């Protein structure tokens, strides 16, 4: 019985080590900016739909929710949420997620992000 218990413990440790090694480490960029009006947020979504190359911009799933997601090649790369006290932009980036499709959008928004960060 004792060798069986040792075998299970060793197998559990080995599985945890392999899982930790294979779990993707996601780079996360987070910006919080001043909350924008509904009209400004609609323009931001239109910018995203126009500037994201080879990706998809998905809106809120329920009416009244104020966020959208950007996906590239089926993987989520960005979330923009204006439903709380601040506008929150989250960019997921690592070697497994292809973000070049969102680069034109980020370049377009970079002036706003930098100006807002300078004020904070």
PDB file of C-alpha atoms in Angstrom:
ATOM      1  CA  UNK A   1       0.000   0.000   0.000  1.00  0.00           C
ATOM      2  CA  UNK A   2       2.824   2.391   0.842  1.00  0.00           C
ATOM      3  CA  UNK A   3       4.421   2.176  -2.657  1.00  0.00           C
ATOM      4  CA  UNK A   4       1.037   2.972  -4.188  1.00  0.00           C
ATOM      5  CA  UNK A   5       0.681   6.115  -2.042  1.00  0.00           C
ATOM      6  CA  UNK A   6       4.243   7.218  -2.909  1.00  0.00           C
ATOM      7  CA  UNK A   7       3.518   6.589  -6.582  1.00  0.00           C
ATOM      8  CA  UNK A   8       0.345   8.703  -6.493  1.00  0.00           C
ATOM      9  CA  UNK A   9       2.116  11.544  -4.669  1.00  0.00           C
ATOM     10  CA  UNK A  10       5.036  11.438  -7.117  1.00  0.00           C
ATOM     11  CA  UNK A  11       2.642  11.409 -10.092  1.00  0.00           C
ATOM     12  CA  UNK A  12       0.710  14.365  -8.625  1.00  0.00           C
ATOM     13  CA  UNK A  13       3.899  16.390  -8.155  1.00  0.00           C
ATOM     14  CA  UNK A  14       5.068  15.530 -11.664  1.00  0.00           C
ATOM     15  CA  UNK A  15       1.696  16.545 -13.178  1.00  0.00           C
ATOM     16  CA  UNK A  16       1.713  19.848 -11.254  1.00  0.00           C
ATOM     17  CA  UNK A  17       5.237  20.623 -12.432  1.00  0.00           C
ATOM     18  CA  UNK A  18       4.379  19.850 -16.073  1.00  0.00           C
ATOM     19  CA  UNK A  19       1.152  21.876 -15.890  1.00  0.00           C
ATOM     20  CA  UNK A  20       3.008  24.849 -14.399  1.00  0.00           C
ATOM     21  CA  UNK A  21       5.611  24.674 -17.146  1.00  0.00           C
ATOM     22  CA  UNK A  22       2.977  24.558 -19.932  1.00  0.00           C
ATOM     23  CA  UNK A  23       0.563  27.161 -18.579  1.00  0.00           C
ATOM     24  CA  UNK A  24       0.917  30.263 -20.758  1.00  0.00           C
ATOM     25  CA  UNK A  25       2.148  33.326 -18.936  1.00  0.00           C
ATOM     26  CA  UNK A  26       0.062  36.233 -20.178  1.00  0.00           C
ATOM     27  CA  UNK A  27       1.473  39.710 -20.422  1.00  0.00           C
ATOM     28  CA  UNK A  28      -1.187  42.142 -19.336  1.00  0.00           C
ATOM     29  CA  UNK A  29      -1.307  45.851 -20.072  1.00  0.00           C
ATOM     30  CA  UNK A  30      -3.948  47.782 -18.169  1.00  0.00           C
ATOM     31  CA  UNK A  31      -4.915  51.415 -18.674  1.00  0.00           C
ATOM     32  CA  UNK A  32      -7.553  53.287 -16.716  1.00  0.00           C
ATOM     33  CA  UNK A  33      -8.705  56.561 -18.199  1.00  0.00           C
ATOM     34  CA  UNK A  34     -11.489  59.015 -17.480  1.00  0.00           C
ATOM     35  CA  UNK A  35     -14.957  57.711 -18.258  1.00  0.00           C
ATOM     36  CA  UNK A  36     -16.190  58.800 -21.686  1.00  0.00           C
ATOM     37  CA  UNK A  37     -19.683  59.671 -22.862  1.00  0.00           C
ATOM     38  CA  UNK A  38     -21.822  57.179 -24.752  1.00  0.00           C
ATOM     39  CA  UNK A  39     -21.121  59.065 -27.994  1.00  0.00           C
ATOM     40  CA  UNK A  40     -17.349  58.964 -27.444  1.00  0.00           C
ATOM     41  CA  UNK A  41     -17.519  55.269 -26.601  1.00  0.00           C
ATOM     42  CA  UNK A  42     -19.486  54.602 -29.797  1.00  0.00           C
ATOM     43  CA  UNK A  43     -16.728  56.397 -31.746  1.00  0.00           C
ATOM     44  CA  UNK A  44     -14.093  54.257 -29.996  1.00  0.00           C
ATOM     45  CA  UNK A  45     -15.953  51.112 -31.028  1.00  0.00           C
ATOM     46  CA  UNK A  46     -16.206  52.382 -34.625  1.00  0.00           C
ATOM     47  CA  UNK A  47     -12.448  53.074 -34.550  1.00  0.00           C
ATOM     48  CA  UNK A  48     -11.872  49.520 -33.381  1.00  0.00           C
ATOM     49  CA  UNK A  49     -14.065  48.053 -36.122  1.00  0.00           C
ATOM     50  CA  UNK A  50     -12.292  50.188 -38.728  1.00  0.00           C
ATOM     51  CA  UNK A  51      -8.689  49.747 -37.559  1.00  0.00           C
ATOM     52  CA  UNK A  52      -8.457  46.147 -36.343  1.00  0.00           C
ATOM     53  CA  UNK A  53      -6.883  44.179 -39.198  1.00  0.00           C
ATOM     54  CA  UNK A  54      -7.778  40.520 -39.483  1.00  0.00           C
ATOM     55  CA  UNK A  55      -9.643  40.518 -36.201  1.00  0.00           C
ATOM     56  CA  UNK A  56     -13.156  40.722 -34.852  1.00  0.00           C
ATOM     57  CA  UNK A  57     -14.737  43.356 -32.625  1.00  0.00           C
ATOM     58  CA  UNK A  58     -17.516  41.897 -30.512  1.00  0.00           C
ATOM     59  CA  UNK A  59     -19.904  44.088 -28.607  1.00  0.00           C
ATOM     60  CA  UNK A  60     -21.670  43.563 -25.334  1.00  0.00           C
ATOM     61  CA  UNK A  61     -23.888  40.516 -25.191  1.00  0.00           C
ATOM     62  CA  UNK A  62     -26.758  42.366 -23.498  1.00  0.00           C
ATOM     63  CA  UNK A  63     -28.187  45.779 -24.356  1.00  0.00           C
ATOM     64  CA  UNK A  64     -27.023  48.531 -22.064  1.00  0.00           C
ATOM     65  CA  UNK A  65     -23.632  47.017 -21.298  1.00  0.00           C
ATOM     66  CA  UNK A  66     -20.815  49.318 -22.285  1.00  0.00           C
ATOM     67  CA  UNK A  67     -17.830  47.247 -23.367  1.00  0.00           C
ATOM     68  CA  UNK A  68     -16.402  45.521 -26.390  1.00  0.00           C
ATOM     69  CA  UNK A  69     -13.802  42.847 -27.012  1.00  0.00           C
ATOM     70  CA  UNK A  70     -11.233  42.566 -29.783  1.00  0.00           C
ATOM     71  CA  UNK A  71     -10.201  39.100 -30.940  1.00  0.00           C
ATOM     72  CA  UNK A  72      -7.444  38.211 -33.378  1.00  0.00           C
ATOM     73  CA  UNK A  73      -7.429  34.785 -35.012  1.00  0.00           C
ATOM     74  CA  UNK A  74     -10.017  33.564 -32.530  1.00  0.00           C
ATOM     75  CA  UNK A  75      -8.075  34.653 -29.422  1.00  0.00           C
ATOM     76  CA  UNK A  76      -9.120  37.591 -27.242  1.00  0.00           C
ATOM     77  CA  UNK A  77      -6.503  40.344 -27.264  1.00  0.00           C
ATOM     78  CA  UNK A  78      -8.269  43.409 -25.872  1.00  0.00           C
ATOM     79  CA  UNK A  79     -11.168  44.418 -23.651  1.00  0.00           C
ATOM     80  CA  UNK A  80     -12.459  47.998 -23.510  1.00  0.00           C
ATOM     81  CA  UNK A  81     -14.973  48.670 -20.732  1.00  0.00           C
ATOM     82  CA  UNK A  82     -16.710  51.974 -20.018  1.00  0.00           C
ATOM     83  CA  UNK A  83     -19.337  50.672 -17.591  1.00  0.00           C
ATOM     84  CA  UNK A  84     -17.759  51.723 -14.299  1.00  0.00           C
ATOM     85  CA  UNK A  85     -16.327  54.987 -12.978  1.00  0.00           C
ATOM     86  CA  UNK A  86     -13.372  54.824 -15.376  1.00  0.00           C
ATOM     87  CA  UNK A  87     -12.697  53.659 -18.913  1.00  0.00           C
ATOM     88  CA  UNK A  88     -10.664  50.461 -18.611  1.00  0.00           C
ATOM     89  CA  UNK A  89      -8.573  49.097 -21.468  1.00  0.00           C
ATOM     90  CA  UNK A  90      -6.920  45.696 -21.061  1.00  0.00           C
ATOM     91  CA  UNK A  91      -4.493  44.343 -23.671  1.00  0.00           C
ATOM     92  CA  UNK A  92      -3.525  40.683 -23.385  1.00  0.00           C
ATOM     93  CA  UNK A  93      -0.162  40.067 -25.005  1.00  0.00           C
ATOM     94  CA  UNK A  94       2.286  37.184 -24.970  1.00  0.00           C
ATOM     95  CA  UNK A  95       4.026  34.908 -27.424  1.00  0.00           C
ATOM     96  CA  UNK A  96       0.921  32.743 -27.888  1.00  0.00           C
ATOM     97  CA  UNK A  97      -1.405  35.615 -28.687  1.00  0.00           C
ATOM     98  CA  UNK A  98      -0.974  37.396 -32.009  1.00  0.00           C
ATOM     99  CA  UNK A  99      -1.584  41.107 -31.396  1.00  0.00           C
ATOM    100  CA  UNK A 100      -0.406  42.759 -34.631  1.00  0.00           C
ATOM    101  CA  UNK A 101      -4.037  43.061 -35.725  1.00  0.00           C
ATOM    102  CA  UNK A 102      -4.620  45.502 -32.839  1.00  0.00           C
ATOM    103  CA  UNK A 103      -1.486  47.603 -33.429  1.00  0.00           C
ATOM    104  CA  UNK A 104      -3.166  50.190 -35.733  1.00  0.00           C
ATOM    105  CA  UNK A 105      -5.890  50.695 -33.133  1.00  0.00           C
ATOM    106  CA  UNK A 106      -3.401  51.105 -30.284  1.00  0.00           C
ATOM    107  CA  UNK A 107      -1.368  53.569 -32.343  1.00  0.00           C
ATOM    108  CA  UNK A 108      -4.541  55.555 -33.032  1.00  0.00           C
ATOM    109  CA  UNK A 109      -5.426  55.618 -29.317  1.00  0.00           C
ATOM    110  CA  UNK A 110      -1.873  56.090 -28.009  1.00  0.00           C
ATOM    111  CA  UNK A 111      -2.075  59.896 -27.963  1.00  0.00           C
ATOM    112  CA  UNK A 112      -5.161  59.747 -25.768  1.00  0.00           C
ATOM    113  CA  UNK A 113      -3.651  57.135 -23.453  1.00  0.00           C
ATOM    114  CA  UNK A 114      -0.385  59.066 -23.031  1.00  0.00           C
ATOM    115  CA  UNK A 115      -2.150  62.366 -22.463  1.00  0.00           C
ATOM    116  CA  UNK A 116      -4.448  60.838 -19.872  1.00  0.00           C
ATOM    117  CA  UNK A 117      -1.547  59.101 -18.099  1.00  0.00           C
ATOM    118  CA  UNK A 118       0.396  62.394 -17.977  1.00  0.00           C
ATOM    119  CA  UNK A 119      -2.542  64.091 -16.224  1.00  0.00           C
ATOM    120  CA  UNK A 120      -2.806  61.352 -13.595  1.00  0.00           C
TER     121      UNK A 120
END
